Amino acid sequence: MSNAERQARYRARCAMASPNIVTRPRRPTDRRSRPTRWRDAVAELLALQAKYAAWSDALPESLRESSMAETLQEIVDLDSLAAITPPRGYGRD
């Protein structure tokens, strides 16, 4: 078998194998620091808490004594999230 024949077989084999290759995109890496991620998460939770408060205020009278209303009120009454700050980590924060 000549070099040209070997090369032709190799190219044919590579052409057949390439459609089977599946590449999966990687998820983007979150490069934010932990305190920044904490502040973002707390901001999101406070926004959700405000929406739950509006939902609780809009409940009809027939549902004011239900377990759903009690759960909504517990969520609205959470005050400690904004006061919590994560510890600093070895001078990297």
mmCIF file of N, CA, C and O in Angstrom, residues 38 42 46 49 77-85:
data_model
loop_
_atom_site.group_PDB
_atom_site.id
_atom_site.type_symbol
_atom_site.label_atom_id
_atom_site.label_comp_id
_atom_site.label_asym_id
_atom_site.label_seq_id
_atom_site.Cartn_x
_atom_site.Cartn_y
_atom_site.Cartn_z
ATOM 1 N N TRP A 38 -23.402 36.684 47.806
ATOM 2 C CA TRP A 38 -24.316 36.744 48.944
ATOM 3 C C TRP A 38 -25.215 37.966 48.832
ATOM 4 O O TRP A 38 -26.432 37.868 49.003
ATOM 5 N N VAL A 42 -29.258 37.924 48.503
ATOM 6 C CA VAL A 42 -30.120 38.604 49.478
ATOM 7 C C VAL A 42 -31.010 39.613 48.769
ATOM 8 O O VAL A 42 -32.200 39.737 49.080
ATOM 9 N N LEU A 46 -35.004 39.552 48.908
ATOM 10 C CA LEU A 46 -35.794 40.698 49.366
ATOM 11 C C LEU A 46 -36.812 41.124 48.307
ATOM 12 O O LEU A 46 -37.934 41.524 48.646
ATOM 13 N N GLN A 49 -39.520 38.682 48.622
ATOM 14 C CA GLN A 49 -40.270 38.953 49.842
ATOM 15 C C GLN A 49 -41.274 40.080 49.610
ATOM 16 O O GLN A 49 -42.410 40.021 50.092
ATOM 17 N N ASP A 77 -42.421 38.340 57.395
ATOM 18 C CA ASP A 77 -41.865 38.718 58.693
ATOM 19 C C ASP A 77 -40.365 38.450 58.817
ATOM 20 O O ASP A 77 -39.756 38.861 59.808
ATOM 21 N N LEU A 78 -39.742 37.789 57.853
ATOM 22 C CA LEU A 78 -38.304 37.540 57.928
ATOM 23 C C LEU A 78 -37.552 38.858 57.759
ATOM 24 O O LEU A 78 -37.571 39.474 56.706
ATOM 25 N N ASP A 79 -36.892 39.300 58.820
ATOM 26 C CA ASP A 79 -36.165 40.568 58.775
ATOM 27 C C ASP A 79 -34.655 40.371 58.822
ATOM 28 O O ASP A 79 -33.902 41.292 58.531
ATOM 29 N N SER A 80 -34.196 39.215 59.204
ATOM 30 C CA SER A 80 -32.784 39.032 59.509
ATOM 31 C C SER A 80 -31.887 38.858 58.285
ATOM 32 O O SER A 80 -30.678 38.930 58.404
ATOM 33 N N LEU A 81 -32.441 38.655 57.115
ATOM 34 C CA LEU A 81 -31.589 38.401 55.940
ATOM 35 C C LEU A 81 -30.696 39.581 55.587
ATOM 36 O O LEU A 81 -29.521 39.412 55.288
ATOM 37 N N ALA A 82 -31.240 40.781 55.598
ATOM 38 C CA ALA A 82 -30.464 41.948 55.199
ATOM 39 C C ALA A 82 -29.375 42.277 56.215
ATOM 40 O O ALA A 82 -28.364 42.889 55.862
ATOM 41 N N ALA A 83 -29.542 41.854 57.461
ATOM 42 C CA ALA A 83 -28.572 42.180 58.499
ATOM 43 C C ALA A 83 -27.373 41.237 58.516
ATOM 44 O O ALA A 83 -26.339 41.569 59.093
ATOM 45 N N ILE A 84 -27.478 40.093 57.881
ATOM 46 C CA ILE A 84 -26.400 39.109 57.909
ATOM 47 C C ILE A 84 -25.327 39.489 56.895
ATOM 48 O O ILE A 84 -25.619 39.782 55.741
ATOM 49 N N THR A 85 -24.085 39.504 57.362
ATOM 50 C CA THR A 85 -22.963 39.703 56.444
ATOM 51 C C THR A 85 -22.022 38.517 56.588
ATOM 52 O O THR A 85 -21.723 38.089 57.695
#
